[in-house]
PDB file of C-alpha atoms and ligand atoms in Angstrom:
ATOM      1  CA  MET A   1     -20.755  -8.732   5.982  1.00  0.00           C
ATOM      2  CA  PHE A   2     -17.643  -8.629   3.834  1.00  0.00           C
ATOM      3  CA  LEU A   3     -16.856 -11.873   2.047  1.00  0.00           C
ATOM      4  CA  GLU A   4     -13.607 -12.695   0.442  1.00  0.00           C
ATOM      5  CA  LYS A   5     -13.455 -13.147  -3.352  1.00  0.00           C
ATOM      6  CA  ASP A   6     -11.834 -16.368  -4.479  1.00  0.00           C
ATOM      7  CA  THR A   7      -8.100 -16.280  -4.351  1.00  0.00           C
ATOM      8  CA  ASN A   8      -7.468 -19.658  -5.800  1.00  0.00           C
ATOM      9  CA  THR A   9      -6.647 -18.427  -9.313  1.00  0.00           C
ATOM     10  CA  LYS A  10      -3.495 -18.785 -11.442  1.00  0.00           C
ATOM     11  CA  THR A  11      -2.666 -15.167 -11.682  1.00  0.00           C
ATOM     12  CA  ARG A  12      -2.043 -13.739  -8.305  1.00  0.00           C
ATOM     13  CA  THR A  13      -3.667 -10.351  -7.964  1.00  0.00           C
ATOM     14  CA  GLY A  14      -3.627  -8.199  -4.908  1.00  0.00           C
ATOM     15  CA  TRP A  15      -6.081  -5.532  -3.779  1.00  0.00           C
ATOM     16  CA  ILE A  16      -6.799  -3.088  -0.967  1.00  0.00           C
ATOM     17  CA  GLU A  17      -9.595  -3.330   1.691  1.00  0.00           C
ATOM     18  CA  VAL A  18     -10.247  -0.538   4.127  1.00  0.00           C
ATOM     19  CA  ILE A  19     -12.132  -0.974   7.418  1.00  0.00           C
ATOM     20  CA  CYS A  20     -12.747   2.402   9.089  1.00  0.00           C
ATOM     21  CA  GLY A  21     -15.035   4.151  11.528  1.00  0.00           C
ATOM     22  CA  SER A  22     -15.015   5.859  14.925  1.00  0.00           C
ATOM     23  CA  MET A  23     -13.576   4.466  18.177  1.00  0.00           C
ATOM     24  CA  PHE A  24     -15.417   1.458  19.579  1.00  0.00           C
ATOM     25  CA  SER A  25     -16.871   0.575  16.142  1.00  0.00           C
ATOM     26  CA  GLY A  26     -15.194  -2.820  15.948  1.00  0.00           C
ATOM     27  CA  LYS A  27     -12.528  -2.090  13.326  1.00  0.00           C
ATOM     28  CA  THR A  28      -9.879  -4.232  14.820  1.00  0.00           C
ATOM     29  CA  GLU A  29     -12.310  -7.111  15.501  1.00  0.00           C
ATOM     30  CA  GLU A  30     -13.284  -7.048  11.845  1.00  0.00           C
ATOM     31  CA  LEU A  31      -9.626  -6.962  10.805  1.00  0.00           C
ATOM     32  CA  ILE A  32      -8.863  -9.937  12.995  1.00  0.00           C
ATOM     33  CA  ARG A  33     -11.928 -11.792  11.683  1.00  0.00           C
ATOM     34  CA  ARG A  34     -10.719 -11.410   8.063  1.00  0.00           C
ATOM     35  CA  LEU A  35      -7.139 -12.330   8.906  1.00  0.00           C
ATOM     36  CA  ASN A  36      -8.292 -15.436  10.864  1.00  0.00           C
ATOM     37  CA  ARG A  37     -10.356 -16.626   7.850  1.00  0.00           C
ATOM     38  CA  ALA A  38      -7.282 -16.147   5.531  1.00  0.00           C
ATOM     39  CA  ARG A  39      -5.260 -18.157   7.951  1.00  0.00           C
ATOM     40  CA  ILE A  40      -7.784 -20.960   7.843  1.00  0.00           C
ATOM     41  CA  ALA A  41      -7.413 -20.801   4.040  1.00  0.00           C
ATOM     42  CA  LYS A  42      -3.706 -21.544   4.654  1.00  0.00           C
ATOM     43  CA  GLN A  43      -2.507 -18.139   3.562  1.00  0.00           C
ATOM     44  CA  LYS A  44       0.445 -16.450   5.162  1.00  0.00           C
ATOM     45  CA  VAL A  45      -0.784 -13.551   7.266  1.00  0.00           C
ATOM     46  CA  GLU A  46       0.797 -10.737   9.265  1.00  0.00           C
ATOM     47  CA  ILE A  47      -0.313  -7.486  10.989  1.00  0.00           C
ATOM     48  CA  PHE A  48       1.654  -4.308  11.088  1.00  0.00           C
ATOM     49  CA  LYS A  49       1.050  -1.332  13.297  1.00  0.00           C
ATOM     50  CA  PRO A  50       2.733   1.975  13.941  1.00  0.00           C
ATOM     51  CA  GLN A  51       5.257   1.927  16.774  1.00  0.00           C
ATOM     52  CA  ILE A  52       3.325   4.793  18.392  1.00  0.00           C
ATOM     53  CA  ASP A  53       0.557   2.534  19.501  1.00  0.00           C
ATOM     54  CA  LYS A  54       1.744   1.180  22.822  1.00  0.00           C
ATOM     55  CA  ARG A  55      -1.692   0.888  24.476  1.00  0.00           C
ATOM     56  CA  TYR A  56      -1.415  -2.730  25.251  1.00  0.00           C
ATOM     57  CA  SER A  57       1.666  -4.976  24.557  1.00  0.00           C
ATOM     58  CA  GLU A  58       4.337  -4.235  22.074  1.00  0.00           C
ATOM     59  CA  GLU A  59       3.712  -7.334  20.020  1.00  0.00           C
ATOM     60  CA  ASP A  60      -0.019  -7.760  19.921  1.00  0.00           C
ATOM     61  CA  VAL A  61      -2.743  -6.037  18.020  1.00  0.00           C
ATOM     62  CA  VAL A  62      -5.357  -6.300  20.749  1.00  0.00           C
ATOM     63  CA  SER A  63      -8.965  -5.516  20.080  1.00  0.00           C
ATOM     64  CA  HIS A  64     -11.362  -4.277  22.777  1.00  0.00           C
ATOM     65  CA  ASN A  65     -12.871  -7.749  23.183  1.00  0.00           C
ATOM     66  CA  ALA A  66      -9.398  -9.183  23.960  1.00  0.00           C
ATOM     67  CA  ASN A  67      -9.417 -11.274  20.797  1.00  0.00           C
ATOM     68  CA  SER A  68      -5.777 -10.735  19.912  1.00  0.00           C
ATOM     69  CA  ILE A  69      -3.385 -11.494  17.074  1.00  0.00           C
ATOM     70  CA  ARG A  70       0.430 -10.965  17.022  1.00  0.00           C
ATOM     71  CA  SER A  71       1.757  -7.981  15.100  1.00  0.00           C
ATOM     72  CA  ILE A  72       4.942  -6.286  14.010  1.00  0.00           C
ATOM     73  CA  PRO A  73       5.439  -2.710  15.175  1.00  0.00           C
ATOM     74  CA  VAL A  74       7.110  -0.539  12.503  1.00  0.00           C
ATOM     75  CA  GLN A  75       8.363   2.996  12.540  1.00  0.00           C
ATOM     76  CA  SER A  76       7.354   4.033   9.062  1.00  0.00           C
ATOM     77  CA  ALA A  77       4.979   2.865   6.360  1.00  0.00           C
ATOM     78  CA  SER A  78       7.857   2.094   3.909  1.00  0.00           C
ATOM     79  CA  GLN A  79       9.212  -0.625   6.311  1.00  0.00           C
ATOM     80  CA  ILE A  80       6.178  -2.748   5.535  1.00  0.00           C
ATOM     81  CA  LEU A  81       7.389  -3.094   1.920  1.00  0.00           C
ATOM     82  CA  PHE A  82      10.265  -5.279   3.024  1.00  0.00           C
ATOM     83  CA  TYR A  83       7.656  -8.004   3.915  1.00  0.00           C
ATOM     84  CA  ALA A  84       5.846  -7.946   0.569  1.00  0.00           C
ATOM     85  CA  ASN A  85       7.259 -11.268  -0.634  1.00  0.00           C
ATOM     86  CA  GLU A  86       6.785 -13.100   2.642  1.00  0.00           C
ATOM     87  CA  PHE A  87       2.988 -12.816   3.073  1.00  0.00           C
ATOM     88  CA  ASP A  88      -0.254 -13.411   1.127  1.00  0.00           C
ATOM     89  CA  VAL A  89      -2.282 -11.132   3.338  1.00  0.00           C
ATOM     90  CA  ILE A  90      -1.005  -8.063   5.164  1.00  0.00           C
ATOM     91  CA  GLY A  91      -3.168  -6.274   7.836  1.00  0.00           C
ATOM     92  CA  ILE A  92      -2.364  -2.727   8.907  1.00  0.00           C
ATOM     93  CA  ASP A  93      -3.932  -1.604  12.174  1.00  0.00           C
ATOM     94  CA  GLU A  94      -4.271   1.907  13.574  1.00  0.00           C
ATOM     95  CA  ALA A  95      -3.368   3.106  10.005  1.00  0.00           C
ATOM     96  CA  GLN A  96      -4.353   6.729  10.802  1.00  0.00           C
ATOM     97  CA  PHE A  97      -1.074   7.127  12.715  1.00  0.00           C
ATOM     98  CA  PHE A  98       1.147   6.187   9.790  1.00  0.00           C
ATOM     99  CA  ASP A  99       2.874   8.756   7.577  1.00  0.00           C
ATOM    100  CA  ASP A 100       1.554   9.885   4.146  1.00  0.00           C
ATOM    101  CA  GLU A 101       3.566   7.231   2.406  1.00  0.00           C
ATOM    102  CA  LEU A 102       1.069   4.527   3.465  1.00  0.00           C
ATOM    103  CA  MET A 103      -1.021   4.946   0.337  1.00  0.00           C
ATOM    104  CA  SER A 104       1.821   4.249  -2.089  1.00  0.00           C
ATOM    105  CA  VAL A 105       3.030   1.456   0.197  1.00  0.00           C
ATOM    106  CA  CYS A 106      -0.478  -0.162   0.015  1.00  0.00           C
ATOM    107  CA  ASN A 107      -0.564   0.286  -3.730  1.00  0.00           C
ATOM    108  CA  SER A 108       2.857  -1.341  -4.283  1.00  0.00           C
ATOM    109  CA  LEU A 109       1.955  -4.258  -2.028  1.00  0.00           C
ATOM    110  CA  ALA A 110      -1.337  -4.847  -3.887  1.00  0.00           C
ATOM    111  CA  ASP A 111       0.477  -4.483  -7.232  1.00  0.00           C
ATOM    112  CA  GLN A 112       2.806  -7.273  -6.147  1.00  0.00           C
ATOM    113  CA  GLY A 113      -0.107  -9.565  -5.385  1.00  0.00           C
ATOM    114  CA  VAL A 114      -0.716  -8.950  -1.703  1.00  0.00           C
ATOM    115  CA  ARG A 115      -4.223  -8.610  -0.223  1.00  0.00           C
ATOM    116  CA  VAL A 116      -3.889  -5.480   1.963  1.00  0.00           C
ATOM    117  CA  ILE A 117      -6.374  -4.924   4.768  1.00  0.00           C
ATOM    118  CA  VAL A 118      -6.200  -1.488   6.374  1.00  0.00           C
ATOM    119  CA  ALA A 119      -8.005  -0.595   9.548  1.00  0.00           C
ATOM    120  CA  GLY A 120      -8.116   2.874  11.091  1.00  0.00           C
ATOM    121  CA  LEU A 121     -10.027   5.856  12.357  1.00  0.00           C
ATOM    122  CA  ASP A 122     -11.554   7.770   9.486  1.00  0.00           C
ATOM    123  CA  MET A 123     -11.923  10.990  11.527  1.00  0.00           C
ATOM    124  CA  ASP A 124     -10.092  12.645  14.421  1.00  0.00           C
ATOM    125  CA  PHE A 125     -11.909  13.839  17.494  1.00  0.00           C
ATOM    126  CA  GLN A 126     -12.583  17.176  15.681  1.00  0.00           C
ATOM    127  CA  GLY A 127     -14.379  15.456  12.851  1.00  0.00           C
ATOM    128  CA  ASN A 128     -11.588  15.986  10.344  1.00  0.00           C
ATOM    129  CA  PRO A 129     -10.229  13.237   7.987  1.00  0.00           C
ATOM    130  CA  PHE A 130      -7.450  11.443   9.838  1.00  0.00           C
ATOM    131  CA  GLY A 131      -3.841  11.136   8.448  1.00  0.00           C
ATOM    132  CA  PRO A 132      -3.318   8.962   5.332  1.00  0.00           C
ATOM    133  CA  ILE A 133      -6.853   7.305   5.543  1.00  0.00           C
ATOM    134  CA  PRO A 134      -8.588   9.628   3.028  1.00  0.00           C
ATOM    135  CA  GLN A 135      -5.966   8.770   0.282  1.00  0.00           C
ATOM    136  CA  ILE A 136      -6.187   5.065   0.947  1.00  0.00           C
ATOM    137  CA  LEU A 137     -10.026   5.231   0.855  1.00  0.00           C
ATOM    138  CA  SER A 138      -9.677   6.640  -2.683  1.00  0.00           C
ATOM    139  CA  VAL A 139      -7.465   3.868  -4.085  1.00  0.00           C
ATOM    140  CA  ALA A 140      -9.048   0.894  -2.206  1.00  0.00           C
ATOM    141  CA  GLU A 141     -11.118  -1.680  -4.057  1.00  0.00           C
ATOM    142  CA  TYR A 142     -13.308  -2.361  -1.010  1.00  0.00           C
ATOM    143  CA  VAL A 143     -14.320  -0.005   1.744  1.00  0.00           C
ATOM    144  CA  THR A 144     -16.276  -0.949   4.883  1.00  0.00           C
ATOM    145  CA  LYS A 145     -17.415   1.654   7.313  1.00  0.00           C
ATOM    146  CA  VAL A 146     -18.279   0.205  10.675  1.00  0.00           C
ATOM    147  CA  HIS A 147     -20.283   2.031  13.331  1.00  0.00           C
ATOM    148  CA  ALA A 148     -20.326   2.299  17.085  1.00  0.00           C
ATOM    149  CA  ILE A 149     -23.553   2.951  19.029  1.00  0.00           C
ATOM    150  CA  CYS A 150     -24.102   6.554  20.163  1.00  0.00           C
ATOM    151  CA  MET A 151     -23.606   6.776  24.028  1.00  0.00           C
ATOM    152  CA  ARG A 152     -26.356   9.416  24.280  1.00  0.00           C
ATOM    153  CA  CYS A 153     -29.264   8.290  22.026  1.00  0.00           C
ATOM    154  CA  GLY A 154     -28.524   4.761  20.825  1.00  0.00           C
ATOM    155  CA  ASN A 155     -28.350   5.582  17.142  1.00  0.00           C
ATOM    156  CA  LEU A 156     -25.413   4.592  14.942  1.00  0.00           C
ATOM    157  CA  ALA A 157     -22.347   6.606  15.841  1.00  0.00           C
ATOM    158  CA  ASN A 158     -19.514   7.774  13.541  1.00  0.00           C
ATOM    159  CA  TYR A 159     -17.792  10.381  15.614  1.00  0.00           C
ATOM    160  CA  SER A 160     -15.184   9.886  18.356  1.00  0.00           C
ATOM    161  CA  HIS A 161     -16.023  12.677  20.825  1.00  0.00           C
ATOM    162  CA  ARG A 162     -13.315  13.543  23.306  1.00  0.00           C
ATOM    163  CA  THR A 163     -14.788  14.109  26.786  1.00  0.00           C
ATOM    164  CA  ILE A 164     -11.800  15.989  28.202  1.00  0.00           C
ATOM    165  CA  ALA A 165     -10.148  19.237  27.049  1.00  0.00           C
ATOM    166  CA  GLY A 166      -6.978  19.463  24.987  1.00  0.00           C
ATOM    167  CA  ASP A 167      -5.915  20.095  21.424  1.00  0.00           C
ATOM    168  CA  LYS A 168      -3.374  17.263  21.129  1.00  0.00           C
ATOM    169  CA  LEU A 169      -4.483  15.002  18.226  1.00  0.00           C
ATOM    170  CA  VAL A 170      -2.900  11.780  19.371  1.00  0.00           C
ATOM    171  CA  MET A 171      -3.935  10.641  22.827  1.00  0.00           C
ATOM    172  CA  LEU A 172      -3.128   7.027  23.214  1.00  0.00           C
ATOM    173  CA  GLY A 173      -4.072   4.701  25.956  1.00  0.00           C
ATOM    174  CA  GLU A 174      -6.951   7.008  26.915  1.00  0.00           C
ATOM    175  CA  THR A 175      -9.923   5.297  25.470  1.00  0.00           C
ATOM    176  CA  ASP A 176     -11.809   6.392  28.649  1.00  0.00           C
ATOM    177  CA  SER A 177     -11.620   9.927  27.339  1.00  0.00           C
ATOM    178  CA  TYR A 178     -13.683   9.314  24.293  1.00  0.00           C
ATOM    179  CA  GLU A 179     -17.281   8.442  23.546  1.00  0.00           C
ATOM    180  CA  PRO A 180     -18.833   7.420  20.182  1.00  0.00           C
ATOM    181  CA  LEU A 181     -21.609   9.857  19.149  1.00  0.00           C
ATOM    182  CA  CYS A 182     -23.983  10.234  16.238  1.00  0.00           C
ATOM    183  CA  ARG A 183     -23.986  13.374  14.070  1.00  0.00           C
ATOM    184  CA  ALA A 184     -26.799  15.082  15.990  1.00  0.00           C
ATOM    185  CA  CYS A 185     -25.373  14.418  19.475  1.00  0.00           C
ATOM    186  CA  TYR A 186     -21.851  15.307  18.258  1.00  0.00           C
ATOM    187  CA  ASN A 187     -23.115  18.712  16.959  1.00  0.00           C
ATOM    188  CA  LYS A 188     -24.887  19.260  20.215  1.00  0.00           C
ATOM    189  CA  SER A 189     -21.790  18.578  22.216  1.00  0.00           C
ATOM    190  CA  GLN A 190     -19.681  20.917  19.953  1.00  0.00           C
ATOM    191  CA  LYS A 191     -22.180  23.718  20.514  1.00  0.00           C
ATOM    192  CA  HIS A 192     -22.005  23.075  24.227  1.00  0.00           C
ATOM    193  CA  ILE A 193     -18.163  23.369  24.079  1.00  0.00           C
ATOM    194  CA  GLU A 194     -18.389  26.607  21.992  1.00  0.00           C
ATOM    195  CA  ASN A 195     -20.815  28.219  24.438  1.00  0.00           C
ATOM    196  CA  ASN A 196     -18.740  27.244  27.357  1.00  0.00           C
ATOM    197  CA  SER A 197     -15.572  28.769  25.921  1.00  0.00           C
ATOM    198  CA  LEU A 198     -17.484  31.937  24.924  1.00  0.00           C
ATOM    199  CA  SER A 199     -18.752  32.429  28.475  1.00  0.00           C
ATOM    200  CA  ALA A 200     -15.192  31.688  29.793  1.00  0.00           C
ATOM    201  CA  THR A 201     -13.723  34.559  27.664  1.00  0.00           C
ATOM    202  CA  GLU A 202     -16.447  37.041  28.585  1.00  0.00           C
TER     203      GLU A 202
HETATM  204 ZN1  LIG B 301     -26.826  10.239  19.332  1.00  0.00          ZN
END
């Protein structure tokens, strides 16, 4: 489990933490856990999320176990910079949906002494790196990969497999259309899709 380093020092230094993994891997729960502990330590804490995420309420980052924390929806990554002086710890949820500026935003916040905790999907449903996440993984001091459980075999899962057809990358509010799979089961399901589309064109 990730434990905070002591922050009670004279020189205020910031850093970047990333929590990433597939859907249903507990990213948001882990983000909320860290932020709640910072709050107990009397630090000023806030969560930002991209405006695109309207799955639940506008104002709340809500994790799947309904353990919620209030958040500020923003339209672009650079908007988060305006809040750098107001908070000790800044959480960024659903970070994969932010624009490419997110990495430099996280760097500037950390440079100014903020502890930045980024949570997001590391891969899209096709198994490709998702949005600005790869860049942030490179510059982060701490990276935590969390895992779901494979719906088909019970091993650790790191893929978000889409169970319905469609190429659109962002499908919000449709968590029913995804299942976490391990590498072996994901590959099997991709083969199945390939075979099906081959027989459809024949
Ligand atoms: Zn599996």
